[in-house]
Amino acid sequence: MLDMIAWRFMVFAIIFVGLLYLQFYLAHAQWKRIKGRQTSEIDVGYVRMEDFLAQSFRRKVKEWLQLPATNTNERERTILKGRETIRVITGGIEFESGEQCDDILVVEGNFECGSGCLFAREILVKGNARVGPGTQLQSMAVDGELWLGWDVKVARWLDSTRELTIGANCLVGARVTSTGIIRLGPGAQAGSMYAPQVVSIAWDGTFLGKETPGMANLPAIAFSEEAIAARESLEASGFDTKKLIQLGSDSWLYKGDLRLLSPLRLKTKLVVKGKCDLPEGCILEADIHADGSLNIGGNSVCRGNLISGQDIHLAAGCRFAGLIHADGSVRLGQGTRGFKDEGMVVAYAGEVLEVERDVAIKGKFAAGGRVIVESAEAAEAGSA
């Protein structure tokens, strides 16, 4: 009996060891296959195509138009694709107020609808489009200019190849993209907005990029062991030199909250282990990373990236030329400009990104929650 148990145990042990070895054998064989190969470089300049939803819809429409039509007349033909009904309309079309449509629309001309309409499926317009106030859309791709009246609700996305205007208090569930300019009315909301120019109401039409004469005379701060030893200029600006620790050749750590007393030109990357408050008229040549909130005084110039573990607020008249990234909320004050000579800028908030009047960027607004343009009521209350 004992011999039988011993044999069974030996058989079990052999099978177990064999299975265990098989896992290592397969891993070792795979390692031998790639041993000595040169790894491919990571393309750090890669950016996901922002309008991929609209482009995907356009490709599908192109395929659908190759299918035979079930009904045809001078103005319209109907294509059935499974449960989908695609209406292809020759020339333009105008819907009266309150009309509803449950079909996919392909309009080979201009599109216009009155107020309070309901379109339950996607729309492709090969011309210009005007959407009346209070209308509800699924999604819309426009090969021309797109104009939305006030209080329009879009369940998913919008895309235009030319100027795209979003009226007051419009709500877009996902992304808004355009190869032209995106104009945002007061109270407009979306998940993200991407275009060569994205501007809020009352934009003055300019992207000012010059420093004021006074900025040329700002004290320049570049952290170094010698500067820390001298102390006077740093302490006069509001730094506690005992809290400064060098991280690398071009980056320093500040242990605690930082509140500067006077404007300066900061030329070194800085990580703040706390809140960071900078006065009006600063020039930030390098990145600023704060664990707490990051508040940039008005009319400041930010050439590096701004990163915060909480919230970021740019006061009125600021300019930035990189990435703004906050785990919490971001607020861009009136007159803020975001642009750089090559490429586009990005402002991202993990929660809500608030955009005041006369804000203009060349790039992208995005938020984990919503991108919200300041409402007309809030703007009036702020200016009162």
Tab-separated table of C-alpha atoms in Angstrom:
chain	number	residue	atom	x	y	z
A	1	MET	CA	0.000	0.000	0.000
A	2	LEU	CA	2.835	2.353	0.904
A	3	ASP	CA	4.605	1.530	-2.376
A	4	MET	CA	1.460	2.472	-4.326
A	5	ILE	CA	1.231	5.856	-2.552
A	6	ALA	CA	4.923	6.519	-3.186
A	7	TRP	CA	4.576	5.770	-6.914
A	8	ARG	CA	1.542	8.042	-7.211
A	9	PHE	CA	3.401	10.840	-5.478
A	10	MET	CA	6.393	10.410	-7.790
A	11	VAL	CA	4.181	10.504	-10.887
A	12	PHE	CA	2.433	13.665	-9.594
A	13	ALA	CA	5.781	15.313	-8.817
A	14	ILE	CA	7.171	14.503	-12.288
A	15	ILE	CA	4.070	15.932	-14.015
A	16	PHE	CA	4.149	19.062	-11.821
A	17	VAL	CA	7.845	19.695	-12.476
A	18	GLY	CA	7.299	19.080	-16.204
A	19	LEU	CA	4.523	21.684	-16.376
A	20	LEU	CA	6.594	24.154	-14.380
A	21	TYR	CA	9.596	23.643	-16.674
A	22	LEU	CA	7.383	24.046	-19.757
A	23	GLN	CA	6.524	27.605	-18.708
A	24	PHE	CA	10.182	28.536	-18.327
A	25	TYR	CA	11.059	26.711	-21.563
A	26	LEU	CA	8.560	28.746	-23.582
A	27	ALA	CA	9.761	31.989	-21.997
A	28	HIS	CA	13.399	31.041	-22.632
A	29	ALA	CA	12.656	30.115	-26.253
A	30	GLN	CA	10.949	33.474	-26.827
A	31	TRP	CA	13.880	35.290	-25.229
A	32	LYS	CA	16.330	33.488	-27.526
A	33	ARG	CA	14.306	34.613	-30.570
A	34	ILE	CA	14.665	38.322	-29.729
A	35	LYS	CA	18.140	38.146	-28.173
A	36	GLY	CA	20.493	40.572	-29.876
A	37	ARG	CA	17.808	42.431	-31.813
A	38	GLN	CA	17.874	46.232	-31.892
A	39	THR	CA	14.849	47.704	-30.117
A	40	SER	CA	12.745	50.140	-32.131
A	41	GLU	CA	12.744	53.739	-31.011
A	42	ILE	CA	9.682	55.244	-29.372
A	43	ASP	CA	8.220	58.069	-31.409
A	44	VAL	CA	7.741	60.709	-28.705
A	45	GLY	CA	6.190	63.026	-31.279
A	46	TYR	CA	3.310	60.663	-32.000
A	47	VAL	CA	-0.121	62.152	-31.372
A	48	ARG	CA	-3.320	60.181	-31.697
A	49	MET	CA	-5.477	61.423	-34.559
A	50	GLU	CA	-7.967	63.715	-32.837
A	51	ASP	CA	-10.720	63.394	-35.450
A	52	PHE	CA	-10.568	59.600	-35.780
A	53	LEU	CA	-14.302	59.207	-34.968
A	54	ALA	CA	-15.312	61.564	-37.770
A	55	GLN	CA	-12.811	60.067	-40.204
A	56	SER	CA	-14.023	56.552	-39.382
A	57	PHE	CA	-17.613	57.632	-40.080
A	58	ARG	CA	-16.594	59.205	-43.395
A	59	ARG	CA	-14.886	55.950	-44.441
A	60	LYS	CA	-17.985	53.934	-43.579
A	61	VAL	CA	-20.184	56.295	-45.592
A	62	LYS	CA	-17.882	55.888	-48.577
A	63	GLU	CA	-18.346	52.103	-48.368
A	64	TRP	CA	-22.112	52.369	-47.900
A	65	LEU	CA	-22.493	54.537	-50.985
A	66	GLN	CA	-21.178	51.629	-53.081
A	67	LEU	CA	-24.189	49.497	-52.035
A	68	PRO	CA	-27.298	49.276	-54.267
A	69	ALA	CA	-30.169	51.601	-53.395
A	70	THR	CA	-33.576	50.206	-52.462
A	71	ASN	CA	-35.504	53.383	-53.318
A	72	THR	CA	-34.466	56.144	-55.694
A	73	ASN	CA	-35.926	59.432	-56.917
A	74	GLU	CA	-34.593	62.735	-58.226
A	75	ARG	CA	-33.852	64.138	-54.753
A	76	GLU	CA	-33.018	61.120	-52.648
A	77	ARG	CA	-32.036	57.477	-52.567
A	78	THR	CA	-32.251	54.996	-49.689
A	79	ILE	CA	-29.650	52.333	-48.829
A	80	LEU	CA	-30.237	49.516	-46.366
A	81	LYS	CA	-27.242	48.146	-44.434
A	82	GLY	CA	-28.446	45.508	-41.983
A	83	ARG	CA	-30.685	47.377	-39.571
A	84	GLU	CA	-29.346	50.732	-40.703
A	85	THR	CA	-31.164	53.021	-43.123
A	86	ILE	CA	-28.982	55.521	-44.977
A	87	ARG	CA	-30.689	58.408	-46.744
A	88	VAL	CA	-28.533	60.018	-49.430
A	89	ILE	CA	-29.896	63.449	-50.328
A	90	THR	CA	-28.856	65.109	-53.588
A	91	GLY	CA	-28.223	68.822	-53.199
A	92	GLY	CA	-29.080	70.611	-49.957
A	93	ILE	CA	-31.927	70.047	-47.508
A	94	GLU	CA	-33.791	72.165	-44.957
A	95	PHE	CA	-35.751	70.696	-42.043
A	96	GLU	CA	-38.564	72.650	-40.458
A	97	SER	CA	-38.607	73.327	-36.723
A	98	GLY	CA	-39.540	70.310	-34.609
A	99	GLU	CA	-38.845	67.674	-37.279
A	100	GLN	CA	-37.380	64.287	-36.312
A	101	CYS	CA	-35.222	61.799	-38.215
A	102	ASP	CA	-34.077	58.307	-37.144
A	103	ASP	CA	-31.952	57.559	-40.242
A	104	ILE	CA	-28.312	58.162	-41.075
A	105	LEU	CA	-28.172	61.206	-43.337
A	106	VAL	CA	-25.691	61.881	-46.139
A	107	VAL	CA	-26.355	65.359	-47.531
A	108	GLU	CA	-24.557	66.159	-50.786
A	109	GLY	CA	-24.941	69.892	-50.304
A	110	ASN	CA	-25.853	72.333	-47.530
A	111	PHE	CA	-27.821	71.328	-44.420
A	112	GLU	CA	-30.120	73.503	-42.348
A	113	CYS	CA	-32.687	72.795	-39.663
A	114	GLY	CA	-35.002	74.907	-37.554
A	115	SER	CA	-35.301	74.913	-33.781
A	116	GLY	CA	-36.140	71.892	-31.626
A	117	CYS	CA	-35.329	69.184	-34.188
A	118	LEU	CA	-34.203	65.659	-33.256
A	119	PHE	CA	-31.676	63.631	-35.276
A	120	ALA	CA	-31.119	60.233	-33.685
A	121	ARG	CA	-28.312	59.055	-36.008
A	122	GLU	CA	-25.107	60.398	-37.548
A	123	ILE	CA	-25.110	63.075	-40.249
A	124	LEU	CA	-22.527	63.747	-42.976
A	125	VAL	CA	-22.838	67.074	-44.779
A	126	LYS	CA	-20.794	67.749	-47.921
A	127	GLY	CA	-21.333	71.479	-47.666
A	128	ASN	CA	-22.106	73.982	-44.916
A	129	ALA	CA	-24.445	73.241	-42.004
A	130	ARG	CA	-26.627	75.391	-39.718
A	131	VAL	CA	-28.313	73.787	-36.731
A	132	GLY	CA	-31.211	75.586	-35.099
A	133	PRO	CA	-31.440	76.318	-31.364
A	134	GLY	CA	-32.568	73.556	-29.020
A	135	THR	CA	-31.891	70.813	-31.583
A	136	GLN	CA	-30.595	67.398	-30.488
A	137	LEU	CA	-28.003	65.544	-32.576
A	138	GLN	CA	-26.207	62.211	-32.394
A	139	SER	CA	-23.031	63.237	-34.287
A	140	MET	CA	-22.212	65.421	-37.272
A	141	ALA	CA	-19.325	65.600	-39.757
A	142	VAL	CA	-19.325	68.625	-42.054
A	143	ASP	CA	-17.121	69.203	-45.097
A	144	GLY	CA	-17.513	72.951	-44.756
A	145	GLU	CA	-18.567	75.432	-42.071
A	146	LEU	CA	-20.694	74.308	-39.116
A	147	TRP	CA	-22.814	76.653	-37.008
A	148	LEU	CA	-24.786	75.617	-33.902
A	149	GLY	CA	-27.484	77.790	-32.390
A	150	TRP	CA	-27.933	78.115	-28.650
A	151	ASP	CA	-28.860	75.166	-26.385
A	152	VAL	CA	-28.011	72.511	-28.974
A	153	LYS	CA	-27.295	69.062	-27.477
A	154	VAL	CA	-24.880	66.689	-29.253
A	155	ALA	CA	-24.722	63.184	-27.806
A	156	ARG	CA	-21.290	62.297	-29.210
A	157	TRP	CA	-18.968	64.308	-31.480
A	158	LEU	CA	-18.705	67.177	-33.962
A	159	ASP	CA	-16.235	67.677	-36.796
A	160	SER	CA	-15.812	70.354	-39.439
A	161	THR	CA	-13.244	70.994	-42.156
A	162	ARG	CA	-13.690	74.747	-41.837
A	163	GLU	CA	-14.916	77.204	-39.184
A	164	LEU	CA	-17.005	75.637	-36.417
A	165	THR	CA	-19.153	77.864	-34.195
A	166	ILE	CA	-20.749	76.535	-30.996
A	167	GLY	CA	-23.549	78.709	-29.641
A	168	ALA	CA	-24.336	79.654	-26.083
A	169	ASN	CA	-24.993	76.828	-23.611
A	170	CYS	CA	-24.457	74.074	-26.172
A	171	LEU	CA	-23.448	70.662	-24.839
A	172	VAL	CA	-21.281	68.172	-26.772
A	173	GLY	CA	-20.915	64.759	-25.135
A	174	ALA	CA	-17.458	63.902	-26.482
A	175	ARG	CA	-15.001	65.752	-28.722
A	176	VAL	CA	-15.141	68.722	-31.065
A	177	THR	CA	-12.573	68.881	-33.884
A	178	SER	CA	-11.968	71.191	-36.803
A	179	THR	CA	-9.261	71.951	-39.337
A	180	GLY	CA	-10.397	75.570	-39.188
A	181	ILE	CA	-11.167	77.693	-36.137
A	182	ILE	CA	-13.494	76.646	-33.276
A	183	ARG	CA	-15.490	79.527	-31.767
A	184	LEU	CA	-17.019	78.874	-28.345
A	185	GLY	CA	-20.082	80.675	-27.075
A	186	PRO	CA	-20.719	81.414	-23.395
A	187	GLY	CA	-21.638	78.326	-21.379
A	188	ALA	CA	-20.580	75.910	-24.140
A	189	GLN	CA	-19.368	72.498	-22.923
A	190	ALA	CA	-17.570	69.494	-24.436
A	191	GLY	CA	-15.214	66.678	-23.508
A	192	SER	CA	-12.414	68.133	-25.636
A	193	MET	CA	-11.848	70.710	-28.367
A	194	TYR	CA	-9.031	70.544	-30.913
A	195	ALA	CA	-8.241	72.875	-33.809
A	196	PRO	CA	-5.526	75.166	-35.185
A	197	GLN	CA	-7.329	77.879	-33.199
A	198	VAL	CA	-9.829	77.431	-30.352
A	199	VAL	CA	-11.244	80.716	-29.052
A	200	SER	CA	-13.895	81.753	-26.546
A	201	ILE	CA	-16.423	84.562	-26.870
A	202	ALA	CA	-15.104	88.133	-27.133
A	203	TRP	CA	-11.743	87.063	-28.622
A	204	ASP	CA	-10.014	90.185	-29.920
A	205	GLY	CA	-8.556	88.314	-32.914
A	206	THR	CA	-4.919	88.476	-31.803
A	207	PHE	CA	-2.226	86.174	-30.430
A	208	LEU	CA	0.095	88.570	-28.630
A	209	GLY	CA	3.527	87.081	-28.008
A	210	LYS	CA	5.794	89.984	-27.047
A	211	GLU	CA	7.063	90.663	-23.553
A	212	THR	CA	6.378	94.042	-21.981
A	213	PRO	CA	9.340	96.444	-21.567
A	214	GLY	CA	9.323	95.904	-17.811
A	215	MET	CA	9.865	92.170	-18.183
A	216	ALA	CA	13.301	92.729	-19.680
A	217	ASN	CA	14.435	94.122	-16.317
A	218	LEU	CA	13.142	91.260	-14.156
A	219	PRO	CA	15.739	89.618	-11.895
A	220	ALA	CA	16.818	86.309	-13.441
A	221	ILE	CA	16.875	83.313	-11.107
A	222	ALA	CA	18.910	80.269	-12.154
A	223	PHE	CA	19.485	77.923	-9.216
A	224	SER	CA	23.040	76.816	-8.547
A	225	GLU	CA	25.175	76.027	-5.540
A	226	GLU	CA	26.719	79.483	-5.808
A	227	ALA	CA	23.299	81.165	-5.925
A	228	ILE	CA	22.127	79.190	-2.906
A	229	ALA	CA	25.250	80.206	-1.014
A	230	ALA	CA	24.728	83.884	-1.868
A	231	ARG	CA	21.085	83.664	-0.650
A	232	GLU	CA	20.262	87.378	-0.730
A	233	SER	CA	18.589	87.541	-4.164
A	234	LEU	CA	16.677	84.288	-3.605
A	235	GLU	CA	15.394	85.288	-0.177
A	236	ALA	CA	14.410	88.713	-1.475
A	237	SER	CA	12.194	86.963	-4.047
A	238	GLY	CA	10.543	84.789	-1.395
A	239	PHE	CA	12.603	81.565	-1.459
A	240	ASP	CA	13.714	79.847	1.726
A	241	THR	CA	17.118	78.555	0.622
A	242	LYS	CA	17.045	75.851	3.303
A	243	LYS	CA	14.164	74.205	1.436
A	244	LEU	CA	15.959	74.033	-1.919
A	245	ILE	CA	17.501	70.689	-2.938
A	246	GLN	CA	19.221	70.006	-6.243
A	247	LEU	CA	17.725	67.113	-8.233
A	248	GLY	CA	19.834	67.348	-11.370
A	249	SER	CA	21.921	69.682	-13.443
A	250	ASP	CA	18.844	71.707	-14.493
A	251	SER	CA	16.178	70.885	-11.894
A	252	TRP	CA	15.616	71.691	-8.210
A	253	LEU	CA	13.172	70.661	-5.483
A	254	TYR	CA	11.495	73.072	-3.052
A	255	LYS	CA	10.288	71.317	0.119
A	256	GLY	CA	7.102	73.080	1.204
A	257	ASP	CA	4.711	75.773	0.004
A	258	LEU	CA	6.195	78.498	-2.197
A	259	ARG	CA	4.820	82.028	-2.333
A	260	LEU	CA	7.005	84.472	-4.228
A	261	LEU	CA	6.984	88.114	-3.188
A	262	SER	CA	7.900	89.834	-6.463
A	263	PRO	CA	7.958	89.003	-10.187
A	264	LEU	CA	11.048	87.322	-11.594
A	265	ARG	CA	12.436	85.369	-14.534
A	266	LEU	CA	12.811	81.724	-13.425
A	267	LYS	CA	15.236	79.846	-15.667
A	268	THR	CA	15.446	76.487	-13.871
A	269	LYS	CA	13.008	73.571	-13.659
A	270	LEU	CA	11.359	73.530	-10.253
A	271	VAL	CA	9.412	70.875	-8.341
A	272	VAL	CA	7.408	72.277	-5.420
A	273	LYS	CA	6.353	69.823	-2.705
A	274	GLY	CA	3.330	71.916	-1.789
A	275	LYS	CA	1.360	74.878	-3.102
A	276	CYS	CA	2.939	77.365	-5.495
A	277	ASP	CA	1.761	80.981	-5.840
A	278	LEU	CA	3.538	83.246	-8.330
A	279	PRO	CA	2.927	87.010	-8.553
A	280	GLU	CA	1.833	88.994	-11.580
A	281	GLY	CA	4.293	89.520	-14.406
A	282	CYS	CA	6.594	86.501	-13.985
A	283	ILE	CA	8.474	84.787	-16.800
A	284	LEU	CA	8.862	81.019	-16.428
A	285	GLU	CA	11.508	79.756	-18.821
A	286	ALA	CA	11.303	76.134	-17.606
A	287	ASP	CA	8.827	73.604	-16.231
A	288	ILE	CA	7.010	74.075	-12.918
A	289	HIS	CA	5.610	71.021	-11.117
A	290	ALA	CA	3.639	71.521	-7.893
A	291	ASP	CA	2.187	68.781	-5.716
A	292	GLY	CA	-0.420	71.260	-4.511
A	293	SER	CA	-2.278	73.978	-6.368
A	294	LEU	CA	-0.412	76.174	-8.872
A	295	ASN	CA	-1.493	79.798	-9.241
A	296	ILE	CA	0.117	81.973	-11.921
A	297	GLY	CA	-0.269	85.738	-11.553
A	298	GLY	CA	-1.740	87.839	-14.336
A	299	ASN	CA	0.246	88.844	-17.434
A	300	SER	CA	2.836	86.132	-16.811
A	301	VAL	CA	4.666	84.250	-19.564
A	302	CYS	CA	5.006	80.461	-19.192
A	303	ARG	CA	7.379	78.897	-21.703
A	304	GLY	CA	7.700	75.553	-19.923
A	305	ASN	CA	5.101	73.011	-18.880
A	306	LEU	CA	2.803	73.639	-15.905
A	307	ILE	CA	1.871	70.546	-13.897
A	308	SER	CA	-0.095	70.259	-10.656
A	309	GLY	CA	-1.321	67.445	-8.445
A	310	GLN	CA	-4.342	69.621	-7.627
A	311	ASP	CA	-5.568	72.736	-9.468
A	312	ILE	CA	-4.005	75.268	-11.845
A	313	HIS	CA	-5.194	78.847	-12.270
A	314	LEU	CA	-3.815	81.275	-14.850
A	315	ALA	CA	-4.923	84.810	-14.059
A	316	ALA	CA	-5.917	87.320	-16.735
A	317	GLY	CA	-3.556	88.025	-19.606
A	318	CYS	CA	-1.214	85.046	-19.168
A	319	ARG	CA	0.542	83.302	-22.051
A	320	PHE	CA	1.689	79.691	-22.133
A	321	ALA	CA	3.628	77.705	-24.718
A	322	GLY	CA	3.573	74.112	-23.511
A	323	LEU	CA	1.466	71.622	-21.615
A	324	ILE	CA	-0.899	72.504	-18.780
A	325	HIS	CA	-1.835	69.403	-16.785
A	326	ALA	CA	-3.738	69.322	-13.497
A	327	ASP	CA	-5.116	66.307	-11.675
A	328	GLY	CA	-7.878	68.588	-10.413
A	329	SER	CA	-9.310	71.616	-12.225
A	330	VAL	CA	-7.828	74.236	-14.548
A	331	ARG	CA	-9.043	77.802	-14.954
A	332	LEU	CA	-7.778	80.027	-17.774
A	333	GLY	CA	-8.367	83.698	-17.043
A	334	GLN	CA	-9.660	86.319	-19.442
A	335	GLY	CA	-7.206	87.187	-22.192
A	336	THR	CA	-5.113	84.014	-21.786
A	337	ARG	CA	-3.198	82.936	-24.901
A	338	GLY	CA	-1.666	79.534	-25.610
A	339	PHE	CA	0.613	79.001	-28.617
A	340	LYS	CA	4.154	78.205	-29.696
A	341	ASP	CA	6.180	78.574	-32.868
A	342	GLU	CA	6.086	74.869	-33.786
A	343	GLY	CA	3.389	72.401	-32.791
A	344	MET	CA	0.326	72.936	-30.645
A	345	VAL	CA	-0.300	73.496	-26.947
A	346	VAL	CA	-2.551	71.432	-24.665
A	347	ALA	CA	-4.496	72.361	-21.543
A	348	TYR	CA	-5.825	69.317	-19.647
A	349	ALA	CA	-7.751	69.001	-16.381
A	350	GLY	CA	-8.508	65.730	-14.629
A	351	GLU	CA	-11.807	67.232	-13.488
A	352	VAL	CA	-13.090	70.489	-15.054
A	353	LEU	CA	-11.345	72.950	-17.375
A	354	GLU	CA	-12.903	76.411	-17.115
A	355	VAL	CA	-12.342	78.922	-19.910
A	356	GLU	CA	-13.124	82.587	-19.403
A	357	ARG	CA	-13.886	85.206	-22.078
A	358	ASP	CA	-11.320	86.173	-24.716
A	359	VAL	CA	-9.196	83.019	-24.330
A	360	ALA	CA	-7.456	81.729	-27.451
A	361	ILE	CA	-5.102	78.808	-28.014
A	362	LYS	CA	-3.574	76.962	-30.920
A	363	GLY	CA	-4.152	73.371	-29.890
A	364	LYS	CA	-6.396	71.452	-27.553
A	365	PHE	CA	-8.630	71.831	-24.513
A	366	ALA	CA	-9.456	68.541	-22.758
A	367	ALA	CA	-10.798	67.365	-19.416
A	368	GLY	CA	-11.658	64.162	-17.622
A	369	GLY	CA	-14.908	65.891	-16.703
A	370	ARG	CA	-15.922	68.796	-18.943
A	371	VAL	CA	-14.431	71.765	-20.745
A	372	ILE	CA	-16.737	74.638	-19.818
A	373	VAL	CA	-16.746	78.166	-21.194
A	374	GLU	CA	-17.702	80.855	-18.696
A	375	SER	CA	-21.390	81.641	-18.930
A	376	ALA	CA	-22.684	85.094	-19.834
A	377	GLU	CA	-24.146	85.476	-16.331
A	378	ALA	CA	-20.819	84.629	-14.667
A	379	ALA	CA	-18.950	87.038	-16.948
A	380	GLU	CA	-21.344	89.870	-16.116
A	381	ALA	CA	-21.088	89.135	-12.380
A	382	GLY	CA	-17.283	89.129	-12.589
A	383	SER	CA	-17.129	92.450	-14.393
A	384	ALA	CA	-19.635	94.130	-12.073
